[in-house]
CSV table of C-alpha atoms in Angstrom, one decimal:
chain,number,residue,atom,x,y,z
A,166,UNK,CA,19.1,-17.7,-31.5
A,167,UNK,CA,18.6,-18.9,-27.5
A,168,UNK,CA,17.7,-16.2,-24.7
A,169,UNK,CA,20.5,-17.7,-22.5
A,170,UNK,CA,23.2,-17.3,-25.7
A,171,UNK,CA,21.7,-13.5,-26.4
A,172,UNK,CA,22.4,-11.9,-23.2
A,173,UNK,CA,25.3,-11.4,-20.9
A,174,UNK,CA,25.8,-13.6,-17.6
A,175,UNK,CA,25.6,-10.7,-15.3
A,176,UNK,CA,22.3,-9.8,-17.2
A,177,UNK,CA,20.9,-13.6,-16.6
A,178,UNK,CA,21.8,-13.1,-13.1
A,179,UNK,CA,20.3,-9.5,-12.6
A,180,UNK,CA,17.1,-11.1,-14.0
A,181,UNK,CA,17.0,-14.1,-12.1
A,182,UNK,CA,17.9,-12.4,-8.6
A,183,UNK,CA,14.9,-9.6,-9.5
A,184,UNK,CA,12.4,-12.8,-10.1
A,185,UNK,CA,13.5,-14.7,-7.0
A,186,UNK,CA,10.9,-13.0,-4.9
A,187,UNK,CA,8.1,-14.1,-7.1
A,188,UNK,CA,9.0,-17.7,-7.3
A,189,UNK,CA,9.6,-18.2,-3.5
A,190,UNK,CA,6.1,-16.9,-3.4
A,191,UNK,CA,5.0,-19.3,-5.9
A,192,UNK,CA,6.0,-22.0,-4.0
A,193,UNK,CA,4.9,-20.7,-0.5
A,194,UNK,CA,2.0,-18.5,-0.9
A,195,UNK,CA,-1.9,-19.4,-1.1
A,196,UNK,CA,-2.9,-15.8,-1.6
A,197,UNK,CA,-3.3,-16.1,-5.4
A,198,UNK,CA,-4.9,-12.6,-5.8
A,199,UNK,CA,-1.7,-11.2,-4.0
A,200,UNK,CA,0.5,-13.6,-5.7
A,201,UNK,CA,-0.9,-12.5,-9.4
A,202,UNK,CA,-0.4,-8.8,-8.3
A,203,UNK,CA,3.6,-9.5,-7.3
A,204,UNK,CA,4.1,-11.4,-10.2
A,205,UNK,CA,2.6,-8.8,-12.2
A,206,UNK,CA,5.0,-6.1,-10.8
A,207,UNK,CA,7.8,-8.1,-10.9
A,208,UNK,CA,8.0,-9.5,-14.8
A,209,UNK,CA,8.3,-6.2,-16.0
A,210,UNK,CA,10.7,-4.8,-13.3
A,211,UNK,CA,13.2,-7.9,-14.1
A,212,UNK,CA,12.9,-7.7,-17.3
A,213,UNK,CA,14.0,-4.1,-16.9
A,214,UNK,CA,16.9,-4.8,-15.0
A,215,UNK,CA,17.7,-7.6,-17.3
A,216,UNK,CA,18.0,-5.0,-20.0
A,217,UNK,CA,19.8,-2.3,-18.1
A,218,UNK,CA,22.1,-4.9,-16.8
A,219,UNK,CA,23.3,-5.7,-20.3
A,220,UNK,CA,23.3,-2.3,-21.7
A,221,UNK,CA,25.1,-1.6,-18.3
A,222,UNK,CA,28.1,-3.9,-19.3
A,223,UNK,CA,28.7,-2.7,-22.7
A,224,UNK,CA,28.9,0.9,-21.4
A,225,UNK,CA,31.4,0.3,-18.5
A,226,UNK,CA,33.5,-1.3,-20.8
A,227,UNK,CA,33.4,1.8,-23.1
A,228,UNK,CA,33.3,4.5,-21.2
A,229,UNK,CA,34.9,6.7,-23.8
A,230,UNK,CA,31.5,7.3,-25.3
A,231,UNK,CA,30.8,9.7,-22.6
A,232,UNK,CA,34.2,11.6,-23.1
A,233,UNK,CA,34.3,12.4,-26.8
A,234,UNK,CA,34.5,16.4,-27.3
A,235,UNK,CA,32.7,16.4,-30.1
A,236,UNK,CA,28.7,15.9,-28.8
A,237,UNK,CA,29.8,16.8,-25.1
A,238,UNK,CA,26.8,18.6,-24.3
A,239,UNK,CA,24.8,15.4,-25.5
A,240,UNK,CA,26.9,13.3,-23.9
A,241,UNK,CA,26.9,14.6,-20.4
A,242,UNK,CA,23.1,15.0,-20.6
A,243,UNK,CA,22.6,11.3,-21.6
A,244,UNK,CA,25.2,10.3,-19.1
A,245,UNK,CA,22.6,12.3,-16.1
A,246,UNK,CA,19.7,11.0,-17.6
A,247,UNK,CA,21.0,7.4,-16.9
A,248,UNK,CA,21.6,8.2,-13.5
A,249,UNK,CA,18.3,9.6,-12.7
A,250,UNK,CA,16.4,6.6,-14.4
A,251,UNK,CA,18.6,4.6,-11.9
A,252,UNK,CA,18.0,6.5,-9.1
A,253,UNK,CA,13.7,5.9,-10.0
A,254,UNK,CA,14.5,2.0,-10.1
A,255,UNK,CA,16.5,2.4,-7.1
A,256,UNK,CA,13.9,4.1,-5.5
A,257,UNK,CA,11.1,1.4,-6.7
A,258,UNK,CA,13.8,-1.3,-5.0
A,259,UNK,CA,13.8,0.7,-1.8
A,260,UNK,CA,9.9,0.1,-1.7
A,261,UNK,CA,9.3,-2.4,0.4
A,262,UNK,CA,5.6,-3.1,-0.6
A,263,UNK,CA,6.0,-3.3,-4.2
A,264,UNK,CA,7.1,-6.8,-4.7
A,265,UNK,CA,3.6,-7.5,-2.7
A,266,UNK,CA,1.7,-5.9,-5.1
A,267,UNK,CA,0.1,-3.8,-2.7
A,268,UNK,CA,-1.9,-0.6,-4.3
A,269,UNK,CA,-3.3,2.3,-2.6
A,270,UNK,CA,-2.0,2.1,0.6
A,271,UNK,CA,1.9,2.1,-0.9
A,272,UNK,CA,1.0,5.7,-2.0
A,273,UNK,CA,3.2,7.0,0.6
A,274,UNK,CA,5.9,9.4,-1.6
A,275,UNK,CA,9.2,8.4,-2.5
A,276,UNK,CA,12.0,7.1,-0.2
A,277,UNK,CA,14.9,9.5,-2.6
A,278,UNK,CA,13.1,12.4,-4.5
A,279,UNK,CA,9.4,13.3,-4.4
A,280,UNK,CA,7.9,12.0,-7.4
A,281,UNK,CA,6.3,15.1,-8.5
A,282,UNK,CA,10.6,16.6,-8.7
A,283,UNK,CA,11.4,13.3,-9.9
A,284,UNK,CA,9.0,13.5,-12.7
A,285,UNK,CA,9.8,17.0,-13.8
A,286,UNK,CA,13.6,16.4,-13.9
A,287,UNK,CA,13.1,13.4,-16.2
A,288,UNK,CA,11.1,15.2,-18.5
A,289,UNK,CA,13.3,18.0,-18.3
A,290,UNK,CA,16.3,16.0,-19.2
A,291,UNK,CA,14.7,13.7,-21.8
A,292,UNK,CA,13.4,17.1,-23.7
A,293,UNK,CA,17.0,18.4,-23.3
A,294,UNK,CA,18.7,15.1,-24.4
A,295,UNK,CA,16.9,15.0,-27.7
A,296,UNK,CA,17.2,19.3,-28.2
A,297,UNK,CA,21.3,18.8,-28.0
A,298,UNK,CA,21.1,15.7,-30.1
A,299,UNK,CA,19.6,17.5,-32.5
A,300,UNK,CA,21.9,20.6,-31.9
A,301,UNK,CA,25.5,18.7,-32.0
A,302,UNK,CA,24.7,16.0,-34.9
A,303,UNK,CA,23.0,18.1,-37.6
A,304,UNK,CA,22.0,15.1,-39.8
A,305,UNK,CA,20.3,17.6,-41.8
A,306,UNK,CA,21.7,15.6,-45.1
A,307,UNK,CA,20.5,12.0,-44.2
A,308,UNK,CA,18.0,10.4,-46.1
A,309,UNK,CA,16.3,7.5,-45.2
A,310,UNK,CA,14.1,4.8,-47.1
A,311,UNK,CA,11.7,5.4,-44.1
A,312,UNK,CA,12.2,6.5,-40.6
A,313,UNK,CA,13.3,4.8,-37.4
A,314,UNK,CA,16.6,3.3,-36.1
A,315,UNK,CA,15.8,-0.7,-36.1
A,316,UNK,CA,17.8,-1.0,-39.1
A,317,UNK,CA,22.0,-0.9,-39.3
A,318,UNK,CA,22.2,1.1,-42.1
A,319,UNK,CA,19.4,3.7,-40.9
A,320,UNK,CA,20.8,6.8,-39.1
A,321,UNK,CA,18.9,9.0,-37.1
A,322,UNK,CA,17.7,12.6,-39.0
A,323,UNK,CA,17.7,15.9,-37.6
A,324,UNK,CA,13.8,16.0,-38.1
A,325,UNK,CA,13.7,12.8,-36.2
A,326,UNK,CA,15.4,14.5,-33.7
A,327,UNK,CA,13.0,17.2,-33.4
A,328,UNK,CA,9.8,15.7,-33.9
A,329,UNK,CA,10.8,13.2,-30.7
A,330,UNK,CA,11.5,16.8,-28.8
A,331,UNK,CA,7.8,17.1,-29.2
A,332,UNK,CA,6.5,14.1,-27.5
A,333,UNK,CA,9.3,14.1,-24.6
A,334,UNK,CA,7.7,17.5,-24.0
A,335,UNK,CA,3.9,15.7,-24.0
A,336,UNK,CA,5.7,13.3,-21.4
A,337,UNK,CA,6.4,16.3,-19.4
A,338,UNK,CA,3.5,17.8,-19.6
A,339,UNK,CA,1.2,14.7,-18.9
A,340,UNK,CA,3.1,13.6,-15.7
A,341,UNK,CA,2.6,17.4,-14.3
A,342,UNK,CA,-1.4,16.9,-15.1
A,343,UNK,CA,-1.4,13.5,-13.5
A,344,UNK,CA,0.3,14.9,-10.2
A,345,UNK,CA,-2.1,18.5,-10.7
A,346,UNK,CA,-5.1,15.9,-10.0
A,347,UNK,CA,-4.1,14.8,-6.8
A,348,UNK,CA,-4.2,18.3,-5.6
A,349,UNK,CA,-8.0,18.8,-6.5
A,350,UNK,CA,-10.3,17.9,-3.9
A,351,UNK,CA,-13.1,15.6,-4.9
A,352,UNK,CA,-15.2,16.8,-2.1
A,353,UNK,CA,-16.5,19.9,-0.6
A,354,UNK,CA,-14.2,18.9,3.0
A,355,UNK,CA,-11.2,18.2,0.9
A,356,UNK,CA,-11.1,14.7,-0.2
A,357,UNK,CA,-7.0,14.1,-0.4
A,358,UNK,CA,-8.2,11.0,-3.0
A,359,UNK,CA,-7.3,8.2,-0.5
A,360,UNK,CA,-8.6,4.8,-1.8
A,361,UNK,CA,-9.0,6.3,-5.4
A,362,UNK,CA,-6.3,4.7,-7.1
A,363,UNK,CA,-7.8,1.2,-6.7
A,364,UNK,CA,-9.0,-0.8,-9.5
A,365,UNK,CA,-12.4,0.4,-10.9
A,366,UNK,CA,-14.5,-2.2,-12.1
A,367,UNK,CA,-17.7,-0.1,-12.7
A,368,UNK,CA,-17.9,1.8,-15.6
A,369,UNK,CA,-17.0,5.3,-15.5
A,370,UNK,CA,-19.7,6.7,-17.5
A,371,UNK,CA,-22.2,5.6,-15.0
A,372,UNK,CA,-23.0,9.0,-12.6
A,373,UNK,CA,-21.7,7.4,-9.5
A,374,UNK,CA,-18.5,7.4,-10.4
A,375,UNK,CA,-17.5,10.7,-12.2
A,376,UNK,CA,-17.2,13.0,-9.3
A,377,UNK,CA,-18.9,16.3,-10.3
A,378,UNK,CA,-17.1,18.0,-6.8
A,379,UNK,CA,-14.5,20.4,-8.9
A,380,UNK,CA,-15.2,19.0,-12.3
A,381,UNK,CA,-15.0,22.0,-14.3
A,382,UNK,CA,-11.3,22.6,-12.9
A,383,UNK,CA,-10.1,19.1,-13.6
A,384,UNK,CA,-11.5,19.4,-17.3
A,385,UNK,CA,-9.8,22.8,-17.7
A,386,UNK,CA,-6.7,21.0,-16.8
A,387,UNK,CA,-7.2,18.3,-19.0
A,388,UNK,CA,-7.6,20.8,-22.0
A,389,UNK,CA,-4.5,22.4,-20.9
A,390,UNK,CA,-2.4,19.2,-21.1
A,391,UNK,CA,-4.0,18.6,-24.6
A,392,UNK,CA,-3.3,22.0,-26.0
A,393,UNK,CA,0.4,21.2,-26.8
A,394,UNK,CA,-1.3,19.1,-29.9
A,395,UNK,CA,-2.1,22.1,-31.4
A,396,UNK,CA,1.6,22.6,-32.0
A,397,UNK,CA,2.2,19.1,-33.3
A,398,UNK,CA,2.2,20.5,-37.7
A,399,UNK,CA,4.8,22.9,-36.5
A,400,UNK,CA,7.1,19.3,-36.3
A,401,UNK,CA,8.5,17.4,-38.4
A,402,UNK,CA,6.0,14.4,-38.9
A,403,UNK,CA,7.5,10.9,-39.7
A,404,UNK,CA,5.3,7.4,-40.0
A,405,UNK,CA,6.3,4.6,-39.1
A,406,UNK,CA,4.0,2.7,-41.7
A,407,UNK,CA,6.8,3.9,-44.1
A,408,UNK,CA,9.2,1.2,-42.7
A,409,UNK,CA,6.7,-1.7,-44.2
A,410,UNK,CA,5.2,0.0,-47.1
A,411,UNK,CA,8.1,1.4,-48.4
A,412,UNK,CA,10.1,-1.6,-49.1
A,413,UNK,CA,13.8,-1.3,-48.1
A,414,UNK,CA,16.1,-3.7,-50.1
A,415,UNK,CA,18.5,-3.6,-46.8
A,416,UNK,CA,15.9,-4.2,-44.4
A,417,UNK,CA,14.3,-7.6,-43.4
A,418,UNK,CA,10.9,-9.0,-42.8
A,419,UNK,CA,12.1,-9.0,-38.9
A,420,UNK,CA,12.6,-5.3,-38.9
A,421,UNK,CA,9.3,-4.6,-40.8
A,422,UNK,CA,7.3,-6.7,-38.4
A,423,UNK,CA,9.1,-4.9,-35.4
A,424,UNK,CA,8.1,-1.3,-37.0
A,425,UNK,CA,4.5,-2.8,-37.6
A,426,UNK,CA,4.2,-3.6,-33.9
A,427,UNK,CA,5.8,-0.2,-32.6
A,428,UNK,CA,3.1,1.4,-35.5
A,429,UNK,CA,0.1,-0.2,-33.5
A,430,UNK,CA,2.1,0.5,-30.0
A,431,UNK,CA,1.9,4.2,-31.1
A,432,UNK,CA,-1.8,4.0,-32.1
A,433,UNK,CA,-2.8,2.0,-28.7
A,434,UNK,CA,-0.4,4.2,-26.6
A,435,UNK,CA,-2.2,7.8,-28.1
A,436,UNK,CA,-5.6,6.7,-27.1
A,437,UNK,CA,-5.1,4.4,-24.5
A,438,UNK,CA,-2.4,5.9,-22.8
A,439,UNK,CA,-2.5,9.5,-22.9
A,440,UNK,CA,-5.9,10.8,-24.0
A,441,UNK,CA,-8.0,8.1,-22.5
A,442,UNK,CA,-6.3,7.8,-19.4
A,443,UNK,CA,-5.9,11.7,-18.9
A,444,UNK,CA,-10.2,12.0,-20.0
A,445,UNK,CA,-10.4,9.0,-17.3
A,446,UNK,CA,-8.7,10.6,-14.6
A,447,UNK,CA,-10.0,14.2,-15.2
A,448,UNK,CA,-13.7,12.6,-14.8
A,449,UNK,CA,-12.9,10.3,-12.1
A,450,UNK,CA,-10.3,11.9,-10.1
A,451,UNK,CA,-8.5,8.7,-9.8
A,452,UNK,CA,-4.7,9.8,-8.2
A,453,UNK,CA,-2.1,7.4,-9.7
A,454,UNK,CA,0.9,9.8,-10.0
A,455,UNK,CA,2.4,8.2,-6.5
A,456,UNK,CA,1.5,4.5,-6.7
A,457,UNK,CA,4.2,2.0,-7.4
A,458,UNK,CA,2.6,0.1,-10.2
A,459,UNK,CA,2.5,3.9,-12.1
A,460,UNK,CA,6.5,4.3,-11.2
A,461,UNK,CA,7.4,1.7,-13.0
A,462,UNK,CA,4.7,2.3,-15.6
A,463,UNK,CA,6.4,5.9,-16.5
A,464,UNK,CA,10.2,5.1,-15.9
A,465,UNK,CA,9.6,2.2,-18.9
A,466,UNK,CA,7.9,4.6,-21.0
A,467,UNK,CA,10.7,7.3,-20.5
A,468,UNK,CA,13.2,4.6,-20.9
A,469,UNK,CA,11.7,3.5,-24.3
A,470,UNK,CA,11.6,6.8,-25.6
A,471,UNK,CA,15.4,7.4,-25.1
A,472,UNK,CA,16.6,3.9,-25.7
A,473,UNK,CA,15.2,3.8,-29.3
A,474,UNK,CA,18.0,6.4,-30.5
A,475,UNK,CA,20.9,5.7,-28.0
A,476,UNK,CA,21.3,1.9,-29.0
A,477,UNK,CA,21.7,2.7,-32.7
A,478,UNK,CA,24.6,4.9,-31.9
A,479,UNK,CA,26.2,2.2,-29.9
A,480,UNK,CA,25.6,0.0,-33.1
A,481,UNK,CA,27.3,3.0,-35.3
A,482,UNK,CA,29.8,3.1,-32.8
A,483,UNK,CA,30.8,-0.4,-32.9
A,484,UNK,CA,29.7,-1.0,-29.4
A,485,UNK,CA,27.3,-3.4,-29.9
A,486,UNK,CA,26.3,-5.7,-33.0
A,487,UNK,CA,22.4,-5.1,-34.5
A,488,UNK,CA,21.6,-8.7,-33.7
A,489,UNK,CA,21.9,-7.4,-29.6
A,490,UNK,CA,20.0,-4.1,-30.2
A,491,UNK,CA,17.2,-6.4,-31.9
A,492,UNK,CA,17.2,-8.3,-28.8
A,493,UNK,CA,17.4,-5.4,-26.2
A,494,UNK,CA,14.5,-3.8,-28.2
A,495,UNK,CA,12.8,-6.9,-27.5
A,496,UNK,CA,13.0,-7.2,-23.9
A,497,UNK,CA,12.6,-3.5,-23.5
A,498,UNK,CA,9.0,-3.8,-25.6
A,499,UNK,CA,8.2,-6.7,-23.6
A,500,UNK,CA,8.9,-4.8,-20.4
A,501,UNK,CA,6.8,-1.4,-21.1
A,502,UNK,CA,3.9,-3.8,-22.9
A,503,UNK,CA,3.9,-5.6,-19.5
A,504,UNK,CA,3.9,-2.5,-17.5
A,505,UNK,CA,1.0,-0.8,-19.5
A,506,UNK,CA,-1.2,-3.4,-17.7
A,507,UNK,CA,-2.0,-2.4,-14.4
A,508,UNK,CA,-2.6,1.5,-16.0
A,509,UNK,CA,-4.9,-0.2,-18.6
A,510,UNK,CA,-7.3,-1.5,-15.9
A,511,UNK,CA,-7.6,1.8,-14.1
A,512,UNK,CA,-8.4,3.2,-18.4
A,513,UNK,CA,-11.9,3.4,-19.1
A,514,UNK,CA,-12.1,1.6,-22.4
A,515,UNK,CA,-15.3,3.5,-23.5
A,516,UNK,CA,-13.4,6.8,-23.5
A,517,UNK,CA,-10.5,5.4,-25.4
A,518,UNK,CA,-12.0,3.8,-28.3
A,519,UNK,CA,-14.2,7.1,-28.4
A,520,UNK,CA,-10.7,9.1,-28.6
A,521,UNK,CA,-9.7,6.3,-31.1
A,522,UNK,CA,-12.8,6.8,-33.3
A,523,UNK,CA,-12.7,10.6,-33.2
A,524,UNK,CA,-9.0,10.4,-34.4
A,525,UNK,CA,-10.1,8.4,-37.4
A,526,UNK,CA,-12.9,10.5,-38.0
A,527,UNK,CA,-11.3,14.0,-37.2
A,528,UNK,CA,-7.9,13.7,-37.8
A,529,UNK,CA,-5.3,16.1,-36.4
A,530,UNK,CA,-7.7,17.9,-34.0
A,531,UNK,CA,-6.9,16.1,-30.7
A,532,UNK,CA,-8.0,19.1,-28.6
A,533,UNK,CA,-11.6,18.9,-30.2
A,534,UNK,CA,-11.4,15.2,-30.1
A,535,UNK,CA,-11.2,15.4,-26.5
A,536,UNK,CA,-13.5,17.9,-25.8
A,537,UNK,CA,-16.0,16.0,-27.6
A,538,UNK,CA,-15.2,12.6,-26.4
A,539,UNK,CA,-15.7,14.2,-22.5
A,540,UNK,CA,-19.2,15.7,-23.5
A,541,UNK,CA,-20.4,12.3,-24.6
A,542,UNK,CA,-18.9,10.7,-21.4
A,543,UNK,CA,-21.1,13.2,-19.3
A,544,UNK,CA,-23.8,12.9,-21.5
A,545,UNK,CA,-23.8,9.3,-21.5
A,546,UNK,CA,-23.5,9.1,-17.5
A,547,UNK,CA,-26.5,11.3,-17.3
A,548,UNK,CA,-28.6,9.2,-19.7
A,549,UNK,CA,-27.1,5.8,-17.9
A,550,UNK,CA,-28.4,7.5,-14.5
A,551,UNK,CA,-31.6,8.4,-15.4
A,552,UNK,CA,-34.4,6.2,-13.3
């Protein structure tokens, strides 16, 4: 199926308008690095708008989904969540520098809502959305061959909803940690982190890039942000791998492939974008929370968490076809993947790979593994710094 037939005309128009500045820059700009940064920023933003325009067309045609008595609290929370996401995207659109790919100097604060407040409310709404679903749609009798929502015949279970609330809570803890790092001075004269959100091309294991002033408070915040993993076993555990190792005769090869991709995305996210990023920030003092590339990344991450379940609800209610769900999931997965690239450029690959290796060697001990990786990184810094 061609893309132009898979998505409605309004969605294609939004995508074209969102990418128009990049197309214009491609034909007029001689500044290749600036142009590359602009394209890197605009493409995931354009795909996100494409996704939301397609979703919006479905919701505008079926407003009753938010008005039914059964599940009213969940529906109202969902409507507030969608409105809050749109507010965050509007904030990005109002940033004149965003389309030009400028970084560091655009750390000027939100045009609409302070970023810390916005992110806390987003995390609270995301967690409340999951818990209200678990409360109002029990689904305790639902049993699937595996977990997940990409198969049309599958239904979200109560355990999946409760498990999802754990990860929503993790998002909230991580973003508070990231904002807190900007409040910890990197020098005795109260360095405000200006310039520390640039891309670091040097290895953060080196002594020169680990900031030792106030290192202990930063490491304490890191361990506090990792501590919720001590509660992981108290939540249900559903494995993506069950969707392609336990063959469901009603499923398809495409759906099994998408679940395999989701499994790899989760492992990559956990060790590069969660533990790896947190360790990098704690050691180097990177301040990312107010940068435009982080704002888009964080919106995409949160949208991805919620839409996995919401899109299935639309299919179950016959508001959209399963084929539309799969197309929208592909668009969202592509946008979210592109949105991670500027974050990955700032995450030390060594600590991320160390976290991954520690996970395989010492499973379900995320707090201890994080402390170990930090200790190894600090030790390596001393070795490489030695004359």
